[in-house]
PDB file of C-alpha atoms and ligand atoms in Angstrom:
ATOM      1  CA  MET A   1      77.981 136.814  85.585  1.00 49.00           C
ATOM      2  CA  SER A   2      79.663 136.965  89.199  1.00 53.00           C
ATOM      3  CA  VAL A   3      81.586 133.857  90.920  1.00 50.00           C
ATOM      4  CA  ASP A   4      78.447 133.941  93.113  1.00 62.00           C
ATOM      5  CA  ASP A   5      76.101 132.960  90.575  1.00 83.00           C
ATOM      6  CA  VAL A   6      77.390 129.164  90.445  1.00 91.00           C
ATOM      7  CA  HIS A   7      74.375 126.763  91.379  1.00 93.00           C
ATOM      8  CA  LEU A   8      73.437 123.738  89.904  1.00 96.00           C
ATOM      9  CA  THR A   9      69.153 122.573  89.683  1.00 97.00           C
ATOM     10  CA  LEU A  10      68.412 119.109  88.949  1.00 97.00           C
ATOM     11  CA  THR A  11      64.548 118.650  88.141  1.00 97.00           C
ATOM     12  CA  ASP A  12      63.030 115.702  88.273  1.00 97.00           C
ATOM     13  CA  VAL A  13      65.904 113.694  87.414  1.00 97.00           C
ATOM     14  CA  GLY A  14      65.718 110.018  86.917  1.00 97.00           C
ATOM     15  CA  HIS A  15      67.652 107.650  85.230  1.00 97.00           C
ATOM     16  CA  ARG A  16      67.785 103.729  83.733  1.00 96.00           C
ATOM     17  CA  TRP A  17      70.302 102.190  81.622  1.00 95.00           C
ATOM     18  CA  GLY A  18      68.871 100.902  78.551  1.00 93.00           C
ATOM     19  CA  THR A  19      65.340  98.670  78.985  1.00 93.00           C
ATOM     20  CA  GLY A  20      66.437  98.128  82.749  1.00 92.00           C
ATOM     21  CA  PRO A  21      64.351  99.771  85.805  1.00 92.00           C
ATOM     22  CA  ALA A  22      64.354 102.816  87.095  1.00 94.00           C
ATOM     23  CA  LEU A  23      67.609 103.438  89.124  1.00 95.00           C
ATOM     24  CA  PHE A  24      65.932 106.684  90.860  1.00 95.00           C
ATOM     25  CA  GLN A  25      63.504 109.207  89.402  1.00 94.00           C
ATOM     26  CA  ASP A  26      62.054 112.471  90.574  1.00 95.00           C
ATOM     27  CA  ILE A  27      65.113 113.847  92.081  1.00 96.00           C
ATOM     28  CA  SER A  28      64.722 117.872  92.349  1.00 96.00           C
ATOM     29  CA  LEU A  29      67.520 119.481  94.057  1.00 95.00           C
ATOM     30  CA  GLU A  30      68.677 123.091  94.172  1.00 96.00           C
ATOM     31  CA  LEU A  31      72.926 123.054  94.856  1.00 96.00           C
ATOM     32  CA  HIS A  32      74.979 126.082  95.911  1.00 94.00           C
ATOM     33  CA  ARG A  33      78.500 126.851  96.785  1.00 94.00           C
ATOM     34  CA  GLY A  34      79.524 125.955 100.082  1.00 93.00           C
ATOM     35  CA  ASP A  35      76.975 123.228  99.938  1.00 95.00           C
ATOM     36  CA  VAL A  36      78.127 119.485 101.371  1.00 95.00           C
ATOM     37  CA  VAL A  37      75.679 117.063 100.056  1.00 96.00           C
ATOM     38  CA  ALA A  38      75.847 113.199 100.191  1.00 97.00           C
ATOM     39  CA  LEU A  39      74.117 110.868  98.092  1.00 97.00           C
ATOM     40  CA  THR A  40      73.331 107.821  99.591  1.00 97.00           C
ATOM     41  CA  GLY A  41      72.151 104.287  99.051  1.00 95.00           C
ATOM     42  CA  PRO A  42      73.598 100.782  98.686  1.00 93.00           C
ATOM     43  CA  SER A  43      76.048  99.760  96.400  1.00 93.00           C
ATOM     44  CA  GLY A  44      74.432  99.406  92.864  1.00 94.00           C
ATOM     45  CA  SER A  45      71.506 102.263  93.719  1.00 95.00           C
ATOM     46  CA  GLY A  46      73.007 104.606  91.029  1.00 96.00           C
ATOM     47  CA  LYS A  47      74.845 106.918  93.288  1.00 97.00           C
ATOM     48  CA  SER A  48      77.957 107.012  90.575  1.00 97.00           C
ATOM     49  CA  THR A  49      75.684 107.516  87.958  1.00 98.00           C
ATOM     50  CA  LEU A  50      74.026 110.342  89.133  1.00 98.00           C
ATOM     51  CA  LEU A  51      77.445 111.849  89.722  1.00 98.00           C
ATOM     52  CA  SER A  52      78.030 111.809  86.253  1.00 98.00           C
ATOM     53  CA  ILE A  53      74.842 113.471  85.653  1.00 98.00           C
ATOM     54  CA  VAL A  54      75.548 116.044  87.364  1.00 97.00           C
ATOM     55  CA  ALA A  55      79.021 116.414  86.197  1.00 96.00           C
ATOM     56  CA  GLY A  56      77.366 116.727  82.253  1.00 95.00           C
ATOM     57  CA  TRP A  57      78.873 113.338  81.316  1.00 95.00           C
ATOM     58  CA  LEU A  58      75.713 111.520  81.137  1.00 96.00           C
ATOM     59  CA  PRO A  59      72.336 112.919  80.220  1.00 97.00           C
ATOM     60  CA  PRO A  60      69.495 111.789  82.406  1.00 97.00           C
ATOM     61  CA  THR A  61      66.741 109.660  80.803  1.00 97.00           C
ATOM     62  CA  THR A  62      64.134 111.895  82.362  1.00 97.00           C
ATOM     63  CA  GLY A  63      64.537 115.417  84.305  1.00 98.00           C
ATOM     64  CA  THR A  64      66.840 118.388  83.323  1.00 97.00           C
ATOM     65  CA  VAL A  65      70.183 119.434  84.820  1.00 97.00           C
ATOM     66  CA  GLU A  66      71.084 123.088  84.613  1.00 96.00           C
ATOM     67  CA  ARG A  67      74.634 124.082  85.545  1.00 95.00           C
ATOM     68  CA  HIS A  68      75.231 127.849  86.226  1.00 95.00           C
ATOM     69  CA  GLY A  69      78.638 129.459  86.499  1.00 94.00           C
ATOM     70  CA  ILE A  70      80.157 125.615  86.597  1.00 95.00           C
ATOM     71  CA  ARG A  71      83.931 126.068  84.969  1.00 94.00           C
ATOM     72  CA  ARG A  72      86.021 123.584  86.878  1.00 94.00           C
ATOM     73  CA  ILE A  73      84.909 120.050  87.865  1.00 96.00           C
ATOM     74  CA  HIS A  74      87.229 118.096  90.296  1.00 96.00           C
ATOM     75  CA  TRP A  75      86.285 114.500  90.888  1.00 97.00           C
ATOM     76  CA  VAL A  76      88.048 112.458  94.315  1.00 96.00           C
ATOM     77  CA  PHE A  77      87.780 108.154  93.876  1.00 94.00           C
ATOM     78  CA  GLN A  78      87.770 105.719  96.581  1.00 93.00           C
ATOM     79  CA  ASN A  79      91.339 104.813  95.416  1.00 94.00           C
ATOM     80  CA  PRO A  80      93.822 107.905  96.115  1.00 95.00           C
ATOM     81  CA  HIS A  81      96.579 107.967  93.164  1.00 95.00           C
ATOM     82  CA  GLY A  82      99.429 110.227  93.565  1.00 97.00           C
ATOM     83  CA  GLN A  83     102.907 110.623  92.256  1.00 97.00           C
ATOM     84  CA  PRO A  84     105.014 107.565  94.798  1.00 98.00           C
ATOM     85  CA  ARG A  85     107.827 109.524  95.308  1.00 98.00           C
ATOM     86  CA  ARG A  86     106.691 113.567  95.005  1.00 98.00           C
ATOM     87  CA  SER A  87     105.983 115.208  98.477  1.00 98.00           C
ATOM     88  CA  THR A  88     102.656 115.888  99.821  1.00 98.00           C
ATOM     89  CA  ARG A  89     103.683 119.280 100.031  1.00 98.00           C
ATOM     90  CA  ASP A  90     104.225 119.298  95.858  1.00 98.00           C
ATOM     91  CA  HIS A  91     100.673 117.280  95.412  1.00 98.00           C
ATOM     92  CA  VAL A  92      98.774 120.289  96.769  1.00 98.00           C
ATOM     93  CA  ALA A  93     101.462 122.921  95.471  1.00 98.00           C
ATOM     94  CA  TYR A  94     100.690 122.033  91.955  1.00 98.00           C
ATOM     95  CA  PRO A  95      97.350 123.349  91.273  1.00 97.00           C
ATOM     96  CA  PHE A  96      98.500 126.749  92.625  1.00 98.00           C
ATOM     97  CA  LEU A  97     101.810 126.568  90.306  1.00 98.00           C
ATOM     98  CA  VAL A  98      99.135 126.035  87.183  1.00 96.00           C
ATOM     99  CA  ARG A  99      96.959 128.829  88.078  1.00 95.00           C
ATOM    100  CA  GLY A 100      99.488 131.353  87.918  1.00 97.00           C
ATOM    101  CA  ALA A 101     101.390 131.399  91.676  1.00 98.00           C
ATOM    102  CA  ARG A 102     105.123 131.446  92.309  1.00 98.00           C
ATOM    103  CA  ARG A 103     106.835 128.523  94.167  1.00 98.00           C
ATOM    104  CA  ARG A 104     107.076 130.366  97.286  1.00 98.00           C
ATOM    105  CA  GLU A 105     103.650 131.581  97.417  1.00 98.00           C
ATOM    106  CA  ALA A 106     102.332 127.680  96.223  1.00 98.00           C
ATOM    107  CA  ASP A 107     104.243 125.948  98.915  1.00 98.00           C
ATOM    108  CA  ARG A 108     102.502 128.486 101.260  1.00 98.00           C
ATOM    109  CA  ARG A 109      99.100 127.862 100.152  1.00 97.00           C
ATOM    110  CA  ALA A 110      99.908 124.177  99.890  1.00 98.00           C
ATOM    111  CA  ASP A 111     101.185 124.209 103.648  1.00 98.00           C
ATOM    112  CA  GLU A 112      98.220 126.304 104.888  1.00 97.00           C
ATOM    113  CA  THR A 113      95.962 123.504 103.007  1.00 96.00           C
ATOM    114  CA  LEU A 114      97.335 120.906 104.222  1.00 97.00           C
ATOM    115  CA  GLY A 115      97.274 122.060 107.703  1.00 95.00           C
ATOM    116  CA  ARG A 116      93.372 122.171 107.353  1.00 93.00           C
ATOM    117  CA  PHE A 117      93.565 118.476 106.096  1.00 94.00           C
ATOM    118  CA  GLY A 118      95.434 117.193 109.359  1.00 94.00           C
ATOM    119  CA  LEU A 119      98.285 116.781 107.269  1.00 96.00           C
ATOM    120  CA  ALA A 120     100.717 119.477 108.726  1.00 96.00           C
ATOM    121  CA  ASP A 121     103.541 117.047 109.782  1.00 97.00           C
ATOM    122  CA  LYS A 122     103.435 115.126 106.134  1.00 98.00           C
ATOM    123  CA  ALA A 123     104.001 118.225 103.734  1.00 98.00           C
ATOM    124  CA  GLU A 124     108.031 116.844 103.132  1.00 98.00           C
ATOM    125  CA  ARG A 125     106.679 112.731 102.968  1.00 98.00           C
ATOM    126  CA  ALA A 126     106.647 111.231  99.628  1.00 98.00           C
ATOM    127  CA  PHE A 127     103.377 109.815  98.772  1.00 98.00           C
ATOM    128  CA  PHE A 128     104.236 106.478  99.163  1.00 98.00           C
ATOM    129  CA  GLU A 129     105.131 106.928 102.693  1.00 98.00           C
ATOM    130  CA  LEU A 130     101.550 108.104 103.595  1.00 98.00           C
ATOM    131  CA  SER A 131      99.068 105.812 105.094  1.00 96.00           C
ATOM    132  CA  GLY A 132      95.785 105.398 103.263  1.00 96.00           C
ATOM    133  CA  GLY A 133      93.367 107.880 105.277  1.00 96.00           C
ATOM    134  CA  GLU A 134      96.739 110.358 104.912  1.00 96.00           C
ATOM    135  CA  ALA A 135      96.302 109.432 101.343  1.00 97.00           C
ATOM    136  CA  GLN A 136      92.743 110.370 100.752  1.00 96.00           C
ATOM    137  CA  ARG A 137      93.216 113.360 102.736  1.00 96.00           C
ATOM    138  CA  LEU A 138      95.511 114.717 100.597  1.00 97.00           C
ATOM    139  CA  MET A 139      93.106 113.987  97.827  1.00 97.00           C
ATOM    140  CA  LEU A 140      90.690 116.155  99.410  1.00 96.00           C
ATOM    141  CA  ALA A 141      93.428 118.540  99.788  1.00 96.00           C
ATOM    142  CA  ARG A 142      94.494 118.783  96.200  1.00 97.00           C
ATOM    143  CA  ALA A 143      90.576 118.823  95.524  1.00 96.00           C
ATOM    144  CA  ALA A 144      90.400 121.848  97.565  1.00 95.00           C
ATOM    145  CA  ALA A 145      93.547 123.623  96.125  1.00 96.00           C
ATOM    146  CA  THR A 146      92.419 123.309  92.444  1.00 95.00           C
ATOM    147  CA  ALA A 147      89.122 125.636  93.740  1.00 93.00           C
ATOM    148  CA  PRO A 148      86.749 123.760  91.593  1.00 95.00           C
ATOM    149  CA  ASP A 149      83.391 125.145  91.399  1.00 95.00           C
ATOM    150  CA  LEU A 150      81.904 121.506  91.773  1.00 96.00           C
ATOM    151  CA  LEU A 151      83.689 118.792  93.609  1.00 96.00           C
ATOM    152  CA  LEU A 152      82.392 115.151  93.277  1.00 97.00           C
ATOM    153  CA  VAL A 153      83.719 112.533  95.539  1.00 97.00           C
ATOM    154  CA  ASP A 154      82.783 109.117  95.302  1.00 97.00           C
ATOM    155  CA  GLU A 155      83.046 106.737  98.075  1.00 96.00           C
ATOM    156  CA  PRO A 156      85.757 108.345 100.002  1.00 95.00           C
ATOM    157  CA  THR A 157      86.139 105.765 102.653  1.00 95.00           C
ATOM    158  CA  ALA A 158      85.010 102.687 100.652  1.00 93.00           C
ATOM    159  CA  GLN A 159      88.884 101.125 101.080  1.00 91.00           C
ATOM    160  CA  LEU A 160      90.009 102.500 104.647  1.00 93.00           C
ATOM    161  CA  ASP A 161      89.472 100.613 107.989  1.00 93.00           C
ATOM    162  CA  ARG A 162      87.394 102.271 110.442  1.00 94.00           C
ATOM    163  CA  ALA A 163      89.987 104.447 112.092  1.00 93.00           C
ATOM    164  CA  SER A 164      91.218 105.927 109.114  1.00 94.00           C
ATOM    165  CA  ALA A 165      87.628 106.366 107.705  1.00 95.00           C
ATOM    166  CA  ARG A 166      87.474 108.799 110.636  1.00 93.00           C
ATOM    167  CA  THR A 167      90.165 110.738 109.845  1.00 93.00           C
ATOM    168  CA  VAL A 168      88.963 111.863 106.430  1.00 93.00           C
ATOM    169  CA  ASN A 169      85.396 112.157 107.761  1.00 93.00           C
ATOM    170  CA  GLY A 170      86.825 114.499 110.190  1.00 90.00           C
ATOM    171  CA  VAL A 171      87.600 116.601 107.124  1.00 92.00           C
ATOM    172  CA  LEU A 172      84.545 116.895 104.722  1.00 91.00           C
ATOM    173  CA  ALA A 173      82.946 119.782 106.141  1.00 87.00           C
ATOM    174  CA  GLY A 174      86.113 121.470 105.787  1.00 86.00           C
ATOM    175  CA  LEU A 175      85.687 121.185 102.193  1.00 89.00           C
ATOM    176  CA  ALA A 176      82.830 123.777 102.002  1.00 87.00           C
ATOM    177  CA  GLU A 177      85.406 126.214 102.417  1.00 85.00           C
ATOM    178  CA  ALA A 178      86.819 125.481  99.086  1.00 84.00           C
ATOM    179  CA  GLY A 179      83.703 127.252  97.690  1.00 88.00           C
ATOM    180  CA  ALA A 180      82.873 124.454  95.758  1.00 93.00           C
ATOM    181  CA  ILE A 181      79.288 122.805  95.378  1.00 95.00           C
ATOM    182  CA  VAL A 182      80.334 119.302  96.902  1.00 96.00           C
ATOM    183  CA  LEU A 183      78.589 115.821  96.716  1.00 97.00           C
ATOM    184  CA  VAL A 184      80.109 113.062  98.320  1.00 97.00           C
ATOM    185  CA  ALA A 185      78.850 109.691  97.367  1.00 98.00           C
ATOM    186  CA  SER A 186      79.075 107.381 100.444  1.00 97.00           C
ATOM    187  CA  HIS A 187      76.988 104.344 102.400  1.00 93.00           C
ATOM    188  CA  ASP A 188      79.287 105.477 105.477  1.00 93.00           C
ATOM    189  CA  ALA A 189      77.156 106.597 108.050  1.00 93.00           C
ATOM    190  CA  ASP A 190      79.325 108.863 109.436  1.00 93.00           C
ATOM    191  CA  THR A 191      80.454 110.183 106.107  1.00 95.00           C
ATOM    192  CA  ILE A 192      76.824 110.894 105.636  1.00 95.00           C
ATOM    193  CA  ARG A 193      77.010 113.015 108.959  1.00 94.00           C
ATOM    194  CA  ALA A 194      79.541 114.571 107.872  1.00 93.00           C
ATOM    195  CA  CYS A 195      77.935 116.530 105.355  1.00 95.00           C
ATOM    196  CA  ASP A 196      74.808 118.912 105.697  1.00 94.00           C
ATOM    197  CA  ARG A 197      72.374 116.823 104.234  1.00 95.00           C
ATOM    198  CA  ALA A 198      71.453 113.401 102.469  1.00 96.00           C
ATOM    199  CA  VAL A 199      69.601 113.039  99.453  1.00 96.00           C
ATOM    200  CA  ASP A 200      68.794 109.065  99.840  1.00 95.00           C
ATOM    201  CA  LEU A 201      68.433 107.574  96.339  1.00 94.00           C
ATOM    202  CA  ARG A 202      66.297 104.243  97.878  1.00 87.00           C
ATOM    203  CA  VAL A 203      63.955 107.039  98.355  1.00 79.00           C
ATOM    204  CA  ALA A 204      63.822 107.729  94.884  1.00 72.00           C
ATOM    205  CA  ALA A 205      63.811 104.554  93.476  1.00 72.00           C
TER     206      ALA A 205
HETATM  207  N1  ADP B   1      77.378 102.215  81.731  1.00 91.17           N
HETATM  208  C1  ADP B   1      76.607 101.182  82.397  1.00 91.17           C
HETATM  209  N2  ADP B   1      75.836 100.834  81.514  1.00 91.17           N
HETATM  210  C2  ADP B   1      74.886  99.891  81.954  1.00 91.17           C
HETATM  211  N3  ADP B   1      74.587 100.004  83.315  1.00 91.17           N
HETATM  212  C3  ADP B   1      75.294 100.148  84.141  1.00 91.17           C
HETATM  213  C4  ADP B   1      76.319 101.419  83.724  1.00 91.17           C
HETATM  214  N4  ADP B   1      77.316 102.068  84.841  1.00 91.17           N
HETATM  215  C5  ADP B   1      76.250 101.194  85.691  1.00 91.17           C
HETATM  216  N5  ADP B   1      75.377 100.654  85.736  1.00 91.17           N
HETATM  217  C6  ADP B   1      74.296  99.864  86.514  1.00 91.17           C
HETATM  218  O1  ADP B   1      73.473 100.744  87.004  1.00 91.17           O
HETATM  219  C7  ADP B   1      73.483 100.127  88.563  1.00 91.17           C
HETATM  220  C8  ADP B   1      73.926 101.279  89.496  1.00 91.17           C
HETATM  221  O2  ADP B   1      75.173 101.247  89.370  1.00 91.17           O
HETATM  222  P1  ADP B   1      76.382 102.891  90.245  1.00 91.17           P
HETATM  223  O3  ADP B   1      75.983 104.222  89.576  1.00 91.17           O
HETATM  224  O4  ADP B   1      77.732 102.522  89.804  1.00 91.17           O
HETATM  225  O5  ADP B   1      75.636 102.434  91.676  1.00 91.17           O
HETATM  226  P2  ADP B   1      76.362 103.105  93.233  1.00 91.17           P
HETATM  227  O6  ADP B   1      77.943 103.729  92.661  1.00 91.17           O
HETATM  228  O7  ADP B   1      75.640 103.672  93.932  1.00 91.17           O
HETATM  229  O8  ADP B   1      77.065 101.721  93.587  1.00 91.17           O
HETATM  230  C9  ADP B   1      74.495  99.283  88.601  1.00 91.17           C
HETATM  231  O9  ADP B   1      73.606  98.051  88.493  1.00 91.17           O
HETATM  232  C10 ADP B   1      75.228  99.227  87.572  1.00 91.17           C
HETATM  233  O10 ADP B   1      75.428  97.820  87.345  1.00 91.17           O
HETATM  234 MG1   MG B   2      79.651 104.219  93.051  1.00 91.17          MG
END
C-alpha cells in the first residue's frame, strides 16, 4: 500500500457511555493526509471521546471507523510535558534520531522544524524556561517531527492566556505539512478558524 492511501472514514458514528444519553450520533467523515479538522462543542460534548474512537482506543456504540494505512498515532494534550532540563532542540531532534538520523542531521531537521513553529530563537533554551505558549508550540513541533499518520490534538489552548493562545493558533495550519490527518478538539473560536473545517458535536447530539 502506498503512503498516499492514508485515510480514515467514519460512517454514522455515535457514542453513549453505559445507559447515558447519546453524546453524538451519525457522524460521517472522510479524512485524508494534510487535512486539519476541528472538533468543536462545549465541555462535555464528547470531543475527547471522539478522539479516542478515532484513535481506535474505544469502539463507538454505533457506526464504523475504518483506518487505512495509519501506523503512527501521536497525541498532543492541553498540558505541555517535556524534560525540564533538556533543550528545545533536543525535544525535536529525538524523533529524528529514533528514526535513524545521525546527530547532526537530526539537529538540522529539528532547527528547521522549530523555525516553522516560531521557535527558531529558543533552540538552546531548556524546556522549563519556555512560556506556556512556547511549550505548547514545542509539543506541536515535536508532534510534526514524529511524522505521524494521525495527529490528535486535544484542547491545545485551554491552559493559555489569549496572547499565548494566538501564537499556538498561528502554527496549527502548518501541521498540514506534517503530512498527517490532524484532528484538533477545541472550543476556542480562533483555534477552530485556524483549521480547514470544523465538525460541531452539538449539531450531532
Ligand atoms: N470513561 C468514561 N466513562 C463514562 N463517562 C465518560 C467517560 N469519559 C467521558 N465520559 C463522559 O462523557 C461526556 C463527554 O466527555 P468528553 O469526551 O471528555 O467531552 P469533552 O472532551 O468535549 O469535554 C462527559 O459527560 C464525561 O463525563
Ligand atoms: Mg476533552
